[in-house]
């Protein structure tokens, strides 16, 4: 661990916040060195807000219905986030699409966790779609956020083999276990200064990642 102050990270959530919990636990367990400066949710009843408060982290609800347009919401959210001067923004189950103006404000310092092996299955209902497509492998990806939805450079992937008896629920639960590994790992690498986005490419330890790092699950 370095003697420098840990990188301030702001986390955006919409729901349960189990990925947020994994980020909080990784600091507690000393496996990663960053500080969660604040958590924002677009949903008032997101359980993740409670998880943040339990950990002593400022937690805010920004209500999209209070704004006349998507752009106005994006601006208000970005302004509120900037108060915390984050070095990194993490989308951890944030279920709203952020517009290009928002993305440009946090260019090069925004990571997202997506429940599929990108570029496969961008968007919603990824587990259902992977089963319908009879995929033999499935998983989750942490990637840098760019203006293209779920399209920014991939950093790390968790992969599992799809079982014969698999259901959407079982697959989702198995993939989530891997999300809790790869998200803190990617955030930790960014906070250490080992991972960055440069000219549209993910760079790890000074080398462009040709393929995302890989963690295989059971
Ligand atoms: C995660 O599976 C994430 O990949 C998806 O939404 C889920 C969020 O879960 N986009 P949680 O709020 O972190 O528990």
Short mmCIF file of N, CA, C and O in Angstrom, two decimals, residues 91-184:
data_model
loop_
_atom_site.label_atom_id
_atom_site.label_comp_id
_atom_site.label_asym_id
_atom_site.label_seq_id
_atom_site.Cartn_x
_atom_site.Cartn_y
_atom_site.Cartn_z
N UNK A 91 -19.70 2.81 -12.09
CA UNK A 91 -21.11 2.47 -12.27
C UNK A 91 -21.28 1.02 -11.83
O UNK A 91 -20.77 0.11 -12.49
N UNK A 92 -21.92 0.84 -10.68
CA UNK A 92 -22.04 -0.51 -10.10
C UNK A 92 -23.52 -0.87 -10.01
O UNK A 92 -24.15 -0.71 -8.98
N UNK A 93 -24.07 -1.28 -11.17
CA UNK A 93 -25.50 -1.58 -11.19
C UNK A 93 -26.32 -0.30 -11.28
O UNK A 93 -27.42 -0.22 -10.74
N UNK A 94 -25.80 0.69 -12.00
CA UNK A 94 -26.54 1.94 -12.23
C UNK A 94 -27.35 1.74 -13.51
O UNK A 94 -26.78 1.50 -14.57
N UNK A 95 -28.67 1.82 -13.39
CA UNK A 95 -29.53 1.34 -14.47
C UNK A 95 -30.03 2.43 -15.42
O UNK A 95 -30.95 2.20 -16.19
N UNK A 96 -29.44 3.61 -15.37
CA UNK A 96 -29.82 4.66 -16.32
C UNK A 96 -28.70 4.90 -17.31
O UNK A 96 -27.52 4.79 -16.95
N UNK A 97 -29.11 5.25 -18.52
CA UNK A 97 -28.09 5.57 -19.53
C UNK A 97 -27.68 7.03 -19.33
O UNK A 97 -28.53 7.92 -19.22
N UNK A 98 -26.38 7.25 -19.23
CA UNK A 98 -25.86 8.61 -19.05
C UNK A 98 -25.48 9.16 -20.42
O UNK A 98 -24.88 8.46 -21.24
N UNK A 99 -25.86 10.42 -20.66
CA UNK A 99 -25.67 11.02 -21.99
C UNK A 99 -24.22 11.40 -22.26
O UNK A 99 -23.37 11.37 -21.36
N UNK A 100 -23.93 11.79 -23.52
CA UNK A 100 -22.55 12.11 -23.91
C UNK A 100 -21.94 13.26 -23.11
O UNK A 100 -20.73 13.26 -22.85
N UNK A 101 -22.77 14.23 -22.70
CA UNK A 101 -22.25 15.37 -21.92
C UNK A 101 -21.70 14.88 -20.59
O UNK A 101 -20.60 15.29 -20.16
N UNK A 102 -22.43 13.97 -19.95
CA UNK A 102 -21.99 13.42 -18.67
C UNK A 102 -20.70 12.62 -18.87
O UNK A 102 -19.73 12.78 -18.14
N UNK A 103 -20.72 11.76 -19.87
CA UNK A 103 -19.56 10.89 -20.11
C UNK A 103 -18.31 11.73 -20.40
O UNK A 103 -17.22 11.45 -19.89
N UNK A 104 -18.50 12.82 -21.17
CA UNK A 104 -17.34 13.67 -21.50
C UNK A 104 -16.75 14.31 -20.24
O UNK A 104 -15.53 14.48 -20.14
N UNK A 105 -17.61 14.63 -19.28
CA UNK A 105 -17.11 15.28 -18.05
C UNK A 105 -16.23 14.35 -17.23
O UNK A 105 -15.39 14.80 -16.47
N UNK A 106 -16.48 13.05 -17.36
CA UNK A 106 -15.68 12.09 -16.57
C UNK A 106 -14.86 11.18 -17.49
O UNK A 106 -14.53 10.06 -17.13
N UNK A 107 -14.55 11.72 -18.67
CA UNK A 107 -13.82 10.91 -19.66
C UNK A 107 -12.55 10.34 -19.03
O UNK A 107 -11.88 11.02 -18.26
N UNK A 108 -12.26 9.12 -19.37
CA UNK A 108 -11.02 8.44 -18.93
C UNK A 108 -11.03 8.03 -17.46
O UNK A 108 -10.04 7.50 -16.97
N UNK A 109 -12.08 8.33 -16.74
CA UNK A 109 -12.07 7.93 -15.33
C UNK A 109 -13.43 7.42 -14.89
O UNK A 109 -13.97 7.79 -13.86
N UNK A 110 -13.98 6.54 -15.72
CA UNK A 110 -15.26 5.94 -15.40
C UNK A 110 -15.25 4.47 -15.79
O UNK A 110 -14.94 4.11 -16.93
N UNK A 111 -15.57 3.60 -14.82
CA UNK A 111 -15.64 2.15 -15.07
C UNK A 111 -17.07 1.68 -14.85
O UNK A 111 -17.80 2.22 -14.01
N UNK A 112 -17.46 0.63 -15.59
CA UNK A 112 -18.79 0.03 -15.45
C UNK A 112 -18.64 -1.48 -15.32
O UNK A 112 -17.73 -2.06 -15.91
N UNK A 113 -19.54 -2.10 -14.55
CA UNK A 113 -19.58 -3.57 -14.53
C UNK A 113 -20.82 -3.99 -15.30
O UNK A 113 -21.92 -3.49 -15.07
N UNK A 114 -20.61 -4.91 -16.26
CA UNK A 114 -21.72 -5.36 -17.10
C UNK A 114 -21.79 -6.89 -17.04
O UNK A 114 -20.77 -7.57 -17.19
N UNK A 115 -23.00 -7.44 -16.85
CA UNK A 115 -23.12 -8.88 -16.66
C UNK A 115 -23.15 -9.70 -17.94
O UNK A 115 -24.10 -10.43 -18.21
N UNK A 116 -22.11 -9.59 -18.74
CA UNK A 116 -21.94 -10.48 -19.89
C UNK A 116 -20.48 -10.42 -20.32
O UNK A 116 -19.73 -9.56 -19.87
N UNK A 117 -20.13 -11.34 -21.21
CA UNK A 117 -18.78 -11.32 -21.77
C UNK A 117 -18.82 -10.38 -22.98
O UNK A 117 -19.00 -10.82 -24.12
N UNK A 118 -18.68 -9.11 -22.72
CA UNK A 118 -18.70 -8.13 -23.82
C UNK A 118 -17.63 -8.48 -24.84
O UNK A 118 -16.58 -8.98 -24.46
N UNK A 119 -17.86 -8.26 -26.13
CA UNK A 119 -18.95 -7.48 -26.72
C UNK A 119 -20.27 -8.23 -26.86
O UNK A 119 -21.21 -7.69 -27.45
N UNK A 120 -20.36 -9.45 -26.33
CA UNK A 120 -21.64 -10.17 -26.42
C UNK A 120 -22.65 -9.57 -25.45
O UNK A 120 -22.27 -9.20 -24.34
N UNK A 121 -23.89 -9.51 -25.85
CA UNK A 121 -25.01 -9.17 -24.97
C UNK A 121 -24.87 -7.82 -24.26
O UNK A 121 -24.87 -7.74 -23.04
N UNK A 122 -24.73 -6.78 -25.06
CA UNK A 122 -24.84 -5.43 -24.49
C UNK A 122 -26.29 -5.21 -24.06
O UNK A 122 -27.19 -5.88 -24.57
N UNK A 123 -26.52 -4.27 -23.18
CA UNK A 123 -27.90 -3.94 -22.79
C UNK A 123 -28.44 -4.83 -21.69
O UNK A 123 -27.68 -5.36 -20.87
N UNK A 124 -29.77 -5.04 -21.70
CA UNK A 124 -30.46 -5.69 -20.57
C UNK A 124 -30.65 -7.20 -20.78
O UNK A 124 -30.43 -7.72 -21.87
N UNK A 125 -31.11 -7.87 -19.71
CA UNK A 125 -31.50 -9.30 -19.73
C UNK A 125 -30.41 -10.19 -20.31
O UNK A 125 -30.66 -11.09 -21.11
N UNK A 126 -29.20 -9.95 -19.88
CA UNK A 126 -28.05 -10.63 -20.48
C UNK A 126 -28.06 -12.14 -20.20
O UNK A 126 -27.69 -12.92 -21.06
N UNK A 127 -28.47 -12.53 -18.98
CA UNK A 127 -28.43 -13.95 -18.63
C UNK A 127 -29.47 -14.73 -19.45
O UNK A 127 -29.20 -15.80 -19.97
N UNK A 128 -30.67 -14.15 -19.54
CA UNK A 128 -31.73 -14.77 -20.33
C UNK A 128 -31.27 -14.93 -21.78
O UNK A 128 -31.47 -15.97 -22.41
N UNK A 129 -30.65 -13.89 -22.31
CA UNK A 129 -30.24 -13.92 -23.72
C UNK A 129 -29.10 -14.91 -23.94
O UNK A 129 -29.04 -15.59 -24.97
N UNK A 130 -28.21 -15.01 -22.96
CA UNK A 130 -27.11 -15.98 -23.10
C UNK A 130 -27.66 -17.40 -23.11
O UNK A 130 -27.20 -18.25 -23.90
N UNK A 131 -28.66 -17.68 -22.28
CA UNK A 131 -29.26 -19.02 -22.26
C UNK A 131 -30.00 -19.28 -23.57
O UNK A 131 -29.88 -20.37 -24.15
N UNK A 132 -30.74 -18.29 -24.03
CA UNK A 132 -31.50 -18.46 -25.28
C UNK A 132 -30.57 -18.71 -26.46
O UNK A 132 -30.92 -19.42 -27.41
N UNK A 133 -29.38 -18.16 -26.38
CA UNK A 133 -28.41 -18.33 -27.48
C UNK A 133 -27.59 -19.60 -27.30
O UNK A 133 -26.66 -19.87 -28.08
N UNK A 134 -27.91 -20.38 -26.25
CA UNK A 134 -27.20 -21.64 -25.95
C UNK A 134 -25.69 -21.42 -25.83
O UNK A 134 -24.88 -22.24 -26.31
N UNK A 135 -25.32 -20.33 -25.20
CA UNK A 135 -23.89 -20.07 -24.96
C UNK A 135 -23.32 -21.13 -24.03
O UNK A 135 -23.99 -21.57 -23.09
N UNK A 136 -22.09 -21.52 -24.25
CA UNK A 136 -21.47 -22.47 -23.33
C UNK A 136 -20.66 -21.74 -22.25
O UNK A 136 -20.38 -22.29 -21.20
N UNK A 137 -20.30 -20.48 -22.54
CA UNK A 137 -19.59 -19.65 -21.56
C UNK A 137 -20.33 -18.34 -21.37
O UNK A 137 -20.94 -17.81 -22.31
N UNK A 138 -20.25 -17.83 -20.15
CA UNK A 138 -20.91 -16.55 -19.86
C UNK A 138 -20.11 -15.88 -18.75
O UNK A 138 -19.17 -16.48 -18.21
N UNK A 139 -20.48 -14.67 -18.39
CA UNK A 139 -19.72 -14.02 -17.33
C UNK A 139 -20.02 -12.55 -17.20
O UNK A 139 -21.14 -12.11 -17.47
N UNK A 140 -19.01 -11.80 -16.78
CA UNK A 140 -19.17 -10.37 -16.54
C UNK A 140 -17.90 -9.65 -16.98
O UNK A 140 -16.82 -10.26 -17.03
N UNK A 141 -18.07 -8.37 -17.27
CA UNK A 141 -16.95 -7.56 -17.77
C UNK A 141 -16.90 -6.22 -17.04
O UNK A 141 -17.94 -5.58 -16.86
N UNK A 142 -15.71 -5.80 -16.64
CA UNK A 142 -15.51 -4.41 -16.22
C UNK A 142 -14.86 -3.70 -17.39
O UNK A 142 -13.88 -4.19 -17.96
N UNK A 143 -15.45 -2.56 -17.77
CA UNK A 143 -14.90 -1.81 -18.92
C UNK A 143 -14.92 -0.32 -18.64
O UNK A 143 -15.71 0.17 -17.80
N UNK A 144 -14.08 0.40 -19.34
CA UNK A 144 -14.12 1.86 -19.30
C UNK A 144 -15.39 2.31 -20.01
O UNK A 144 -15.82 1.69 -21.00
N UNK A 145 -15.97 3.38 -19.51
CA UNK A 145 -17.19 3.90 -20.12
C UNK A 145 -16.83 4.94 -21.17
O UNK A 145 -16.06 5.87 -20.91
N UNK A 146 -17.41 4.73 -22.36
CA UNK A 146 -17.29 5.73 -23.43
C UNK A 146 -18.71 6.05 -23.88
O UNK A 146 -19.67 5.53 -23.30
N UNK A 147 -18.83 6.90 -24.89
CA UNK A 147 -20.17 7.33 -25.31
C UNK A 147 -21.01 6.16 -25.84
O UNK A 147 -22.23 6.21 -25.84
N UNK A 148 -20.35 5.07 -26.27
CA UNK A 148 -21.10 3.92 -26.81
C UNK A 148 -21.54 3.01 -25.67
O UNK A 148 -20.70 2.53 -24.89
N UNK A 149 -22.83 2.74 -25.55
CA UNK A 149 -23.37 1.95 -24.44
C UNK A 149 -22.70 0.57 -24.36
O UNK A 149 -22.71 -0.18 -25.34
N UNK A 150 -22.15 0.26 -23.21
CA UNK A 150 -21.47 -1.02 -22.95
C UNK A 150 -20.38 -1.31 -23.99
O UNK A 150 -20.05 -2.47 -24.26
N UNK A 151 -19.84 -0.24 -24.58
CA UNK A 151 -18.91 -0.43 -25.70
C UNK A 151 -17.48 0.00 -25.45
O UNK A 151 -16.63 -0.14 -26.32
N UNK A 152 -17.18 0.55 -24.26
CA UNK A 152 -15.81 1.03 -24.00
C UNK A 152 -14.84 -0.12 -23.81
O UNK A 152 -15.25 -1.28 -23.63
N UNK A 153 -13.53 0.18 -23.84
CA UNK A 153 -12.52 -0.88 -23.74
C UNK A 153 -12.66 -1.74 -22.49
O UNK A 153 -12.76 -1.23 -21.37
N UNK A 154 -12.65 -3.06 -22.70
CA UNK A 154 -12.80 -4.01 -21.60
C UNK A 154 -11.48 -4.12 -20.83
O UNK A 154 -10.40 -4.11 -21.42
N UNK A 155 -11.59 -4.27 -19.52
CA UNK A 155 -10.42 -4.34 -18.64
C UNK A 155 -10.23 -5.75 -18.10
O UNK A 155 -9.13 -6.31 -18.14
N UNK A 156 -11.32 -6.33 -17.59
CA UNK A 156 -11.21 -7.66 -16.96
C UNK A 156 -12.54 -8.39 -17.10
O UNK A 156 -13.60 -7.76 -17.03
N UNK A 157 -12.44 -9.70 -17.32
CA UNK A 157 -13.66 -10.51 -17.46
C UNK A 157 -13.63 -11.70 -16.51
O UNK A 157 -12.58 -12.30 -16.30
N UNK A 158 -14.79 -12.02 -16.00
CA UNK A 158 -14.99 -13.24 -15.20
C UNK A 158 -15.76 -14.21 -16.08
O UNK A 158 -16.80 -13.84 -16.65
N UNK A 159 -15.25 -15.43 -16.21
CA UNK A 159 -15.85 -16.41 -17.12
C UNK A 159 -16.26 -17.66 -16.38
O UNK A 159 -15.47 -18.18 -15.59
N UNK A 160 -17.45 -18.16 -16.70
CA UNK A 160 -17.85 -19.48 -16.18
C UNK A 160 -18.44 -20.29 -17.32
O UNK A 160 -18.88 -19.74 -18.34
N UNK A 161 -18.47 -21.60 -17.12
CA UNK A 161 -19.13 -22.48 -18.08
C UNK A 161 -20.61 -22.55 -17.71
O UNK A 161 -20.95 -22.67 -16.54
N UNK A 162 -21.47 -22.46 -18.70
CA UNK A 162 -22.90 -22.56 -18.45
C UNK A 162 -23.25 -24.03 -18.22
O UNK A 162 -22.84 -24.89 -19.00
N UNK A 163 -23.96 -24.31 -17.13
CA UNK A 163 -24.30 -25.70 -16.81
C UNK A 163 -25.55 -26.14 -17.54
O UNK A 163 -26.38 -25.30 -17.94
N UNK A 164 -25.72 -27.45 -17.62
CA UNK A 164 -26.89 -27.96 -18.36
C UNK A 164 -28.20 -27.59 -17.71
O UNK A 164 -29.17 -27.27 -18.37
N UNK A 165 -28.21 -27.63 -16.39
CA UNK A 165 -29.45 -27.38 -15.65
C UNK A 165 -29.68 -25.89 -15.39
O UNK A 165 -30.58 -25.52 -14.65
N UNK A 166 -28.87 -25.04 -16.03
CA UNK A 166 -28.86 -23.63 -15.67
C UNK A 166 -30.21 -22.93 -15.89
O UNK A 166 -30.87 -23.16 -16.89
N UNK A 167 -30.57 -22.06 -14.95
CA UNK A 167 -31.73 -21.17 -15.13
C UNK A 167 -31.19 -19.74 -15.14
O UNK A 167 -30.04 -19.51 -14.77
N UNK A 168 -32.06 -18.81 -15.49
CA UNK A 168 -31.65 -17.40 -15.49
C UNK A 168 -31.17 -16.99 -14.09
O UNK A 168 -30.15 -16.31 -13.95
N UNK A 169 -31.89 -17.46 -13.07
CA UNK A 169 -31.54 -17.09 -11.69
C UNK A 169 -30.21 -17.69 -11.26
O UNK A 169 -29.38 -17.02 -10.63
N UNK A 170 -30.01 -18.96 -11.59
CA UNK A 170 -28.76 -19.61 -11.16
C UNK A 170 -27.56 -18.96 -11.87
O UNK A 170 -26.52 -18.70 -11.28
N UNK A 171 -27.76 -18.67 -13.14
CA UNK A 171 -26.68 -18.07 -13.92
C UNK A 171 -26.35 -16.66 -13.38
O UNK A 171 -25.18 -16.32 -13.18
N UNK A 172 -27.38 -15.91 -13.10
CA UNK A 172 -27.19 -14.56 -12.57
C UNK A 172 -26.44 -14.61 -11.24
O UNK A 172 -25.50 -13.84 -11.01
N UNK A 173 -26.83 -15.55 -10.37
CA UNK A 173 -26.17 -15.65 -9.05
C UNK A 173 -24.71 -16.04 -9.21
O UNK A 173 -23.83 -15.49 -8.52
N UNK A 174 -24.42 -16.97 -10.12
CA UNK A 174 -23.04 -17.41 -10.30
C UNK A 174 -22.19 -16.28 -10.89
O UNK A 174 -21.04 -16.09 -10.49
N UNK A 175 -22.76 -15.56 -11.84
CA UNK A 175 -22.00 -14.46 -12.46
C UNK A 175 -21.73 -13.36 -11.43
O UNK A 175 -20.63 -12.80 -11.37
N UNK A 176 -22.72 -13.10 -10.59
CA UNK A 176 -22.53 -12.02 -9.59
C UNK A 176 -21.37 -12.31 -8.65
O UNK A 176 -20.64 -11.41 -8.27
N UNK A 177 -21.19 -13.59 -8.29
CA UNK A 177 -20.05 -13.93 -7.42
C UNK A 177 -18.74 -13.48 -8.05
O UNK A 177 -17.82 -13.04 -7.36
N UNK A 178 -18.67 -13.57 -9.35
CA UNK A 178 -17.46 -13.13 -10.06
C UNK A 178 -17.35 -11.62 -10.17
O UNK A 178 -16.25 -11.08 -10.16
N UNK A 179 -18.50 -10.96 -10.25
CA UNK A 179 -18.48 -9.49 -10.30
C UNK A 179 -17.80 -8.95 -9.05
O UNK A 179 -17.07 -7.95 -9.11
N UNK A 180 -18.02 -9.62 -7.92
CA UNK A 180 -17.47 -9.15 -6.66
C UNK A 180 -15.94 -9.32 -6.61
O UNK A 180 -15.28 -8.74 -5.76
N UNK A 181 -15.41 -10.13 -7.52
CA UNK A 181 -13.96 -10.28 -7.62
C UNK A 181 -13.38 -9.24 -8.58
O UNK A 181 -12.43 -8.54 -8.27
N UNK A 182 -13.98 -9.16 -9.77
CA UNK A 182 -13.33 -8.35 -10.81
C UNK A 182 -13.52 -6.84 -10.62
O UNK A 182 -12.66 -6.06 -11.01
N UNK A 183 -14.64 -6.43 -10.02
CA UNK A 183 -14.84 -4.98 -9.88
C UNK A 183 -13.84 -4.37 -8.89
O UNK A 183 -13.14 -3.41 -9.25
N UNK A 184 -13.70 -4.90 -7.66
CA UNK A 184 -12.68 -4.32 -6.77
C UNK A 184 -11.27 -4.43 -7.35
O UNK A 184 -10.43 -3.55 -7.14
#
